[in-house]
């Protein structure tokens, strides 16, 4: 069992992995199909994605399970397969990662809102609990509760994992820059997120997705204002996507992020990877900078 926070507490930085969703589409996933069903129907394609990040230098490998909650799976009538889908997701990434790398299982938001009475806290808790137990069975070391925007939903996810498994808990929110600063869809600031998630028991916190690597530097500094010690994970998008000849293109190329990564480290990020639009090429760049830092070349 690898503990990310133990490794980070020695001063070492870690590289996580890049996009899964955009990668699955490249591999042929059709719009309207369930990405997580691919764990059962396209095992080798999912394994290839995990393996390509291992080869690119990721220390932490994610899983193909972002939408594997009861609410999203029931849109495809796959809710009965939740445990099988989640356990297989962890098994695939574990197989690619081997014994020495860390597997962190992805938990995305349910798309339900407690504030409008869409769902009860108990419904959310039970869905997250089922996912977490299956991830642990499949060999995950940690869960990454990611792309979240609401504190009440994050609280249920963190508690469900903590109370039912021994998995380490990472929780990262997605922020947009508004005139009044960085906020999530539900109006949560990075500082409010940090205070709350630490109180709920998250081991590692941070930000993912959003509008690219550049803005993450400021977000890391805002989280660091709240806690000098909490390990911070940043997994940014490769910039904002733009349409070019009918194709979605991401503006932050591996070359462009090269100069931003040292600033993220300087601001206090401990674990760095990518979100939408990032590729194994981005991870190679991050991994090189991270290992140079670990060897104190920069
Ligand atoms: Zn993203």
Short mmCIF file of C-alpha atoms and ligand atoms in Angstrom, two decimals:
data_model
loop_
_atom_site.label_atom_id
_atom_site.label_comp_id
_atom_site.label_asym_id
_atom_site.label_seq_id
_atom_site.Cartn_x
_atom_site.Cartn_y
_atom_site.Cartn_z
CA UNK A 1 0.00 0.00 0.00
CA UNK A 2 1.55 3.27 -1.14
CA UNK A 3 0.71 6.47 0.75
CA UNK A 4 1.05 9.52 -1.43
CA UNK A 5 1.09 11.88 1.55
CA UNK A 6 3.99 9.96 3.15
CA UNK A 7 6.06 10.29 -0.04
CA UNK A 8 5.20 13.99 -0.40
CA UNK A 9 6.07 14.67 3.25
CA UNK A 10 9.70 13.76 2.47
CA UNK A 11 9.83 16.72 0.07
CA UNK A 12 9.51 14.60 -3.07
CA UNK A 13 7.26 15.75 -5.91
CA UNK A 14 5.12 13.31 -7.88
CA UNK A 15 3.77 13.20 -11.42
CA UNK A 16 0.23 12.00 -11.96
CA UNK A 17 -1.27 11.24 -15.36
CA UNK A 18 -3.13 13.07 -18.13
CA UNK A 19 -6.56 13.03 -19.76
CA UNK A 20 -8.69 9.91 -20.00
CA UNK A 21 -11.96 11.25 -21.45
CA UNK A 22 -10.45 12.95 -24.49
CA UNK A 23 -8.12 9.94 -24.97
CA UNK A 24 -11.08 7.51 -25.03
CA UNK A 25 -12.70 9.55 -27.80
CA UNK A 26 -9.44 9.33 -29.77
CA UNK A 27 -9.61 5.56 -29.34
CA UNK A 28 -13.07 5.49 -30.89
CA UNK A 29 -15.55 6.02 -28.05
CA UNK A 30 -18.68 7.45 -29.67
CA UNK A 31 -20.55 10.42 -28.22
CA UNK A 32 -23.55 9.07 -26.30
CA UNK A 33 -21.79 5.87 -25.25
CA UNK A 34 -20.85 5.14 -21.64
CA UNK A 35 -17.06 5.65 -21.24
CA UNK A 36 -16.90 3.43 -18.15
CA UNK A 37 -18.59 0.50 -19.90
CA UNK A 38 -15.36 0.25 -21.92
CA UNK A 39 -13.73 -1.32 -18.84
CA UNK A 40 -15.86 -4.40 -19.60
CA UNK A 41 -16.10 -4.19 -23.40
CA UNK A 42 -12.76 -2.61 -24.46
CA UNK A 43 -10.39 -3.81 -21.74
CA UNK A 44 -7.29 -3.60 -23.99
CA UNK A 45 -7.98 -0.01 -25.14
CA UNK A 46 -8.42 1.15 -21.54
CA UNK A 47 -5.27 -0.74 -20.54
CA UNK A 48 -3.35 1.00 -23.38
CA UNK A 49 -4.26 4.42 -21.99
CA UNK A 50 -3.10 3.51 -18.49
CA UNK A 51 0.09 1.94 -19.86
CA UNK A 52 0.91 4.97 -22.04
CA UNK A 53 0.94 7.14 -18.92
CA UNK A 54 3.10 4.64 -17.05
CA UNK A 55 5.56 4.74 -19.95
CA UNK A 56 5.42 8.56 -20.08
CA UNK A 57 6.63 8.73 -16.46
CA UNK A 58 3.54 9.01 -14.25
CA UNK A 59 4.07 7.95 -10.63
CA UNK A 60 0.32 7.93 -10.08
CA UNK A 61 -2.09 6.35 -12.57
CA UNK A 62 -5.78 7.17 -12.62
CA UNK A 63 -8.67 4.89 -13.67
CA UNK A 64 -11.46 4.95 -16.23
CA UNK A 65 -14.21 5.54 -13.68
CA UNK A 66 -15.00 9.28 -13.66
CA UNK A 67 -18.76 8.75 -14.23
CA UNK A 68 -19.09 5.39 -12.47
CA UNK A 69 -21.72 6.51 -9.93
CA UNK A 70 -25.28 5.15 -9.68
CA UNK A 71 -26.81 8.29 -11.19
CA UNK A 72 -24.68 8.45 -14.33
CA UNK A 73 -24.59 4.69 -14.92
CA UNK A 74 -28.39 4.50 -14.69
CA UNK A 75 -28.60 6.79 -17.73
CA UNK A 76 -27.19 3.80 -19.65
CA UNK A 77 -29.11 1.24 -17.58
CA UNK A 78 -25.77 0.01 -16.19
CA UNK A 79 -26.37 0.77 -12.49
CA UNK A 80 -26.42 -2.95 -11.63
CA UNK A 81 -22.88 -3.23 -13.00
CA UNK A 82 -21.44 -0.43 -10.86
CA UNK A 83 -19.24 -2.66 -8.68
CA UNK A 84 -17.97 -4.71 -11.62
CA UNK A 85 -17.17 -1.56 -13.64
CA UNK A 86 -15.35 0.09 -10.72
CA UNK A 87 -13.43 -3.00 -9.66
CA UNK A 88 -12.33 -3.64 -13.27
CA UNK A 89 -11.28 0.02 -13.64
CA UNK A 90 -8.91 -0.39 -10.69
CA UNK A 91 -7.67 -3.79 -11.90
CA UNK A 92 -6.81 -2.44 -15.37
CA UNK A 93 -4.79 0.47 -13.98
CA UNK A 94 -3.12 -1.77 -11.40
CA UNK A 95 -2.08 -4.17 -14.14
CA UNK A 96 -0.55 -1.28 -16.11
CA UNK A 97 1.02 0.32 -13.03
CA UNK A 98 2.66 -2.78 -11.59
CA UNK A 99 3.46 -2.95 -7.90
CA UNK A 100 5.62 0.13 -7.65
CA UNK A 101 3.35 2.85 -8.99
CA UNK A 102 0.31 4.28 -7.29
CA UNK A 103 -3.24 3.70 -8.55
CA UNK A 104 -5.73 6.44 -7.81
CA UNK A 105 -9.35 5.73 -8.74
CA UNK A 106 -11.29 8.59 -10.26
CA UNK A 107 -14.62 9.70 -8.76
CA UNK A 108 -16.37 12.48 -10.65
CA UNK A 109 -19.43 14.44 -9.48
CA UNK A 110 -22.86 12.82 -9.74
CA UNK A 111 -24.45 15.75 -11.54
CA UNK A 112 -27.06 15.89 -8.75
CA UNK A 113 -27.49 18.90 -6.48
CA UNK A 114 -28.30 18.56 -2.77
CA UNK A 115 -29.21 22.24 -2.60
CA UNK A 116 -32.23 21.81 -4.89
CA UNK A 117 -33.36 18.55 -3.29
CA UNK A 118 -32.42 16.54 -6.37
CA UNK A 119 -31.13 13.78 -4.17
CA UNK A 120 -30.49 13.07 -0.45
CA UNK A 121 -27.10 13.03 1.28
CA UNK A 122 -27.67 9.35 1.96
CA UNK A 123 -28.21 8.58 -1.75
CA UNK A 124 -24.92 10.27 -2.59
CA UNK A 125 -23.08 8.59 0.28
CA UNK A 126 -24.31 5.13 -0.73
CA UNK A 127 -23.26 5.55 -4.34
CA UNK A 128 -19.77 6.80 -3.39
CA UNK A 129 -19.48 3.97 -0.84
CA UNK A 130 -20.22 1.31 -3.46
CA UNK A 131 -17.63 2.82 -5.81
CA UNK A 132 -14.93 3.06 -3.12
CA UNK A 133 -15.35 -0.53 -1.90
CA UNK A 134 -15.05 -1.83 -5.48
CA UNK A 135 -11.95 0.30 -6.15
CA UNK A 136 -10.26 -1.10 -3.06
CA UNK A 137 -11.11 -4.66 -4.14
CA UNK A 138 -9.63 -3.94 -7.56
CA UNK A 139 -6.31 -2.87 -6.02
CA UNK A 140 -6.44 0.94 -5.89
CA UNK A 141 -4.29 2.81 -3.36
CA UNK A 142 -6.26 6.05 -3.34
CA UNK A 143 -9.31 7.77 -4.77
CA UNK A 144 -9.31 11.08 -6.55
CA UNK A 145 -12.62 12.90 -6.02
CA UNK A 146 -12.23 15.32 -8.90
CA UNK A 147 -13.85 18.11 -10.93
CA UNK A 148 -16.11 18.79 -7.91
CA UNK A 149 -17.80 22.16 -7.33
CA UNK A 150 -20.09 21.68 -4.30
CA UNK A 151 -18.83 21.28 -0.72
CA UNK A 152 -21.85 19.24 0.45
CA UNK A 153 -21.36 16.62 -2.28
CA UNK A 154 -17.59 16.47 -1.62
CA UNK A 155 -18.29 15.91 2.08
CA UNK A 156 -20.41 12.84 1.30
CA UNK A 157 -17.77 11.47 -1.08
CA UNK A 158 -14.88 11.95 1.36
CA UNK A 159 -16.82 10.45 4.29
CA UNK A 160 -18.00 7.47 2.21
CA UNK A 161 -14.42 6.61 1.22
CA UNK A 162 -12.91 7.23 4.67
CA UNK A 163 -15.59 5.31 6.58
CA UNK A 164 -15.67 2.23 4.36
CA UNK A 165 -12.14 1.71 3.01
CA UNK A 166 -8.52 2.42 3.92
CA UNK A 167 -7.92 4.28 0.63
CA UNK A 168 -6.14 7.61 0.73
CA UNK A 169 -8.42 10.51 -0.27
CA UNK A 170 -7.53 13.19 -2.78
CA UNK A 171 -10.17 15.82 -3.54
CA UNK A 172 -9.81 18.50 -6.22
CA UNK A 173 -12.28 21.18 -7.31
CA UNK A 174 -12.65 23.00 -10.63
CA UNK A 175 -12.44 26.81 -10.61
CA UNK A 176 -13.23 29.48 -13.14
CA UNK A 177 -11.93 33.02 -12.96
CA UNK A 178 -14.69 35.58 -12.47
CA UNK A 179 -14.54 39.32 -11.75
CA UNK A 180 -14.64 38.47 -8.05
CA UNK A 181 -11.81 35.91 -8.27
CA UNK A 182 -11.66 32.13 -8.63
CA UNK A 183 -14.91 30.30 -7.93
CA UNK A 184 -16.52 26.95 -8.67
CA UNK A 185 -19.90 26.57 -10.35
CA UNK A 186 -21.43 26.74 -6.86
CA UNK A 187 -19.47 29.83 -5.83
CA UNK A 188 -16.82 28.12 -3.69
CA UNK A 189 -13.41 29.87 -3.52
CA UNK A 190 -10.10 27.96 -3.31
CA UNK A 191 -9.71 29.08 0.32
CA UNK A 192 -13.22 27.91 1.29
CA UNK A 193 -12.56 24.62 -0.46
CA UNK A 194 -9.27 24.11 1.39
CA UNK A 195 -10.75 24.83 4.84
CA UNK A 196 -13.74 22.54 4.30
CA UNK A 197 -12.00 19.61 2.62
CA UNK A 198 -9.33 19.49 5.33
CA UNK A 199 -12.12 19.48 7.96
CA UNK A 200 -13.90 16.61 6.15
CA UNK A 201 -10.69 14.56 6.31
CA UNK A 202 -9.20 14.76 2.79
CA UNK A 203 -5.51 13.75 2.78
CA UNK A 204 -4.63 15.71 -0.36
CA UNK A 205 -6.51 18.62 -1.96
CA UNK A 206 -6.17 20.76 -5.05
CA UNK A 207 -7.65 21.78 -8.38
CA UNK A 208 -8.22 20.12 -11.74
CA UNK A 209 -9.71 20.80 -15.18
CA UNK A 210 -10.51 24.52 -15.66
CA UNK A 211 -8.83 26.88 -18.08
CA UNK A 212 -5.26 25.62 -18.12
CA UNK A 213 -1.93 25.43 -16.27
CA UNK A 214 -1.17 29.15 -16.16
CA UNK A 215 -4.06 30.11 -13.81
CA UNK A 216 -3.33 27.19 -11.48
CA UNK A 217 -0.27 28.98 -10.12
CA UNK A 218 -2.50 31.57 -8.42
CA UNK A 219 -4.95 28.90 -7.22
CA UNK A 220 -2.10 26.98 -5.54
CA UNK A 221 -1.00 30.16 -3.74
CA UNK A 222 -4.57 30.73 -2.49
CA UNK A 223 -4.78 27.16 -1.13
CA UNK A 224 -1.34 27.58 0.48
CA UNK A 225 -2.67 30.66 2.35
CA UNK A 226 -5.02 28.29 4.21
CA UNK A 227 -2.58 25.44 4.85
CA UNK A 228 1.20 25.40 4.51
CA UNK A 229 1.33 21.58 4.91
CA UNK A 230 -1.58 19.93 3.10
CA UNK A 231 -0.32 18.11 -0.02
CA UNK A 232 -1.62 19.85 -3.16
CA UNK A 233 -2.42 18.11 -6.45
CA UNK A 234 -2.90 20.06 -9.68
CA UNK A 235 -4.24 18.45 -12.85
CA UNK A 236 -4.93 21.25 -15.33
CA UNK A 237 -6.51 21.17 -18.76
CA UNK A 238 -4.23 21.87 -21.70
CA UNK A 239 -5.72 25.37 -21.89
CA UNK A 240 -9.21 26.17 -23.14
CA UNK A 241 -10.29 24.12 -26.15
CA UNK A 242 -10.88 25.94 -29.42
CA UNK A 243 -12.38 24.68 -32.66
CA UNK A 244 -9.93 24.50 -35.56
CA UNK A 245 -11.20 22.97 -38.84
CA UNK A 246 -14.02 21.26 -36.93
CA UNK A 247 -11.54 19.71 -34.52
CA UNK A 248 -11.20 20.50 -30.83
CA UNK A 249 -7.67 21.83 -30.25
CA UNK A 250 -6.09 22.62 -26.88
CA UNK A 251 -3.85 25.67 -26.75
CA UNK A 252 -1.33 24.67 -24.05
CA UNK A 253 1.06 22.36 -25.87
CA UNK A 254 3.71 20.30 -24.05
CA UNK A 255 6.22 22.99 -25.12
CA UNK A 256 4.09 25.78 -23.62
CA UNK A 257 3.58 24.13 -20.22
CA UNK A 258 7.34 23.58 -19.81
CA UNK A 259 7.79 27.12 -18.49
CA UNK A 260 4.71 27.02 -16.23
CA UNK A 261 5.44 23.81 -14.28
CA UNK A 262 8.39 25.30 -12.29
CA UNK A 263 6.07 28.16 -11.20
CA UNK A 264 3.50 25.65 -9.96
CA UNK A 265 6.20 23.90 -7.92
CA UNK A 266 7.41 27.25 -6.60
CA UNK A 267 3.83 28.12 -5.51
CA UNK A 268 3.63 24.91 -3.52
CA UNK A 269 2.14 22.14 -5.69
CA UNK A 270 3.32 18.64 -4.70
CA UNK A 271 1.67 16.44 -7.33
CA UNK A 272 1.26 17.58 -10.93
CA UNK A 273 -0.57 16.01 -13.84
CA UNK A 274 -3.09 16.96 -16.50
CA UNK A 275 -6.80 16.96 -17.25
CA UNK A 276 -8.75 17.41 -20.52
CA UNK A 277 -6.59 17.67 -23.63
CA UNK A 278 -3.34 16.62 -21.96
CA UNK A 279 -1.51 13.66 -23.47
CA UNK A 280 1.41 11.36 -22.63
CA UNK A 281 3.60 14.06 -24.29
CA UNK A 282 2.49 16.58 -21.64
CA UNK A 283 3.19 14.01 -18.92
CA UNK A 284 6.70 13.39 -20.29
CA UNK A 285 7.44 17.11 -19.92
CA UNK A 286 6.03 17.26 -16.38
CA UNK A 287 7.79 14.06 -15.32
CA UNK A 288 11.17 15.37 -16.55
CA UNK A 289 10.82 18.63 -14.60
CA UNK A 290 9.58 16.77 -11.50
CA UNK A 291 12.49 14.31 -11.55
CA UNK A 292 14.99 17.14 -12.13
CA UNK A 293 13.49 18.87 -9.10
CA UNK A 294 13.66 15.67 -7.05
CA UNK A 295 17.33 15.37 -8.00
CA UNK A 296 17.68 19.08 -7.10
CA UNK A 297 18.83 20.13 -10.56
CA UNK A 298 16.42 23.09 -10.47
ZN1 LIG B 1 -10.75 18.40 -17.49
#
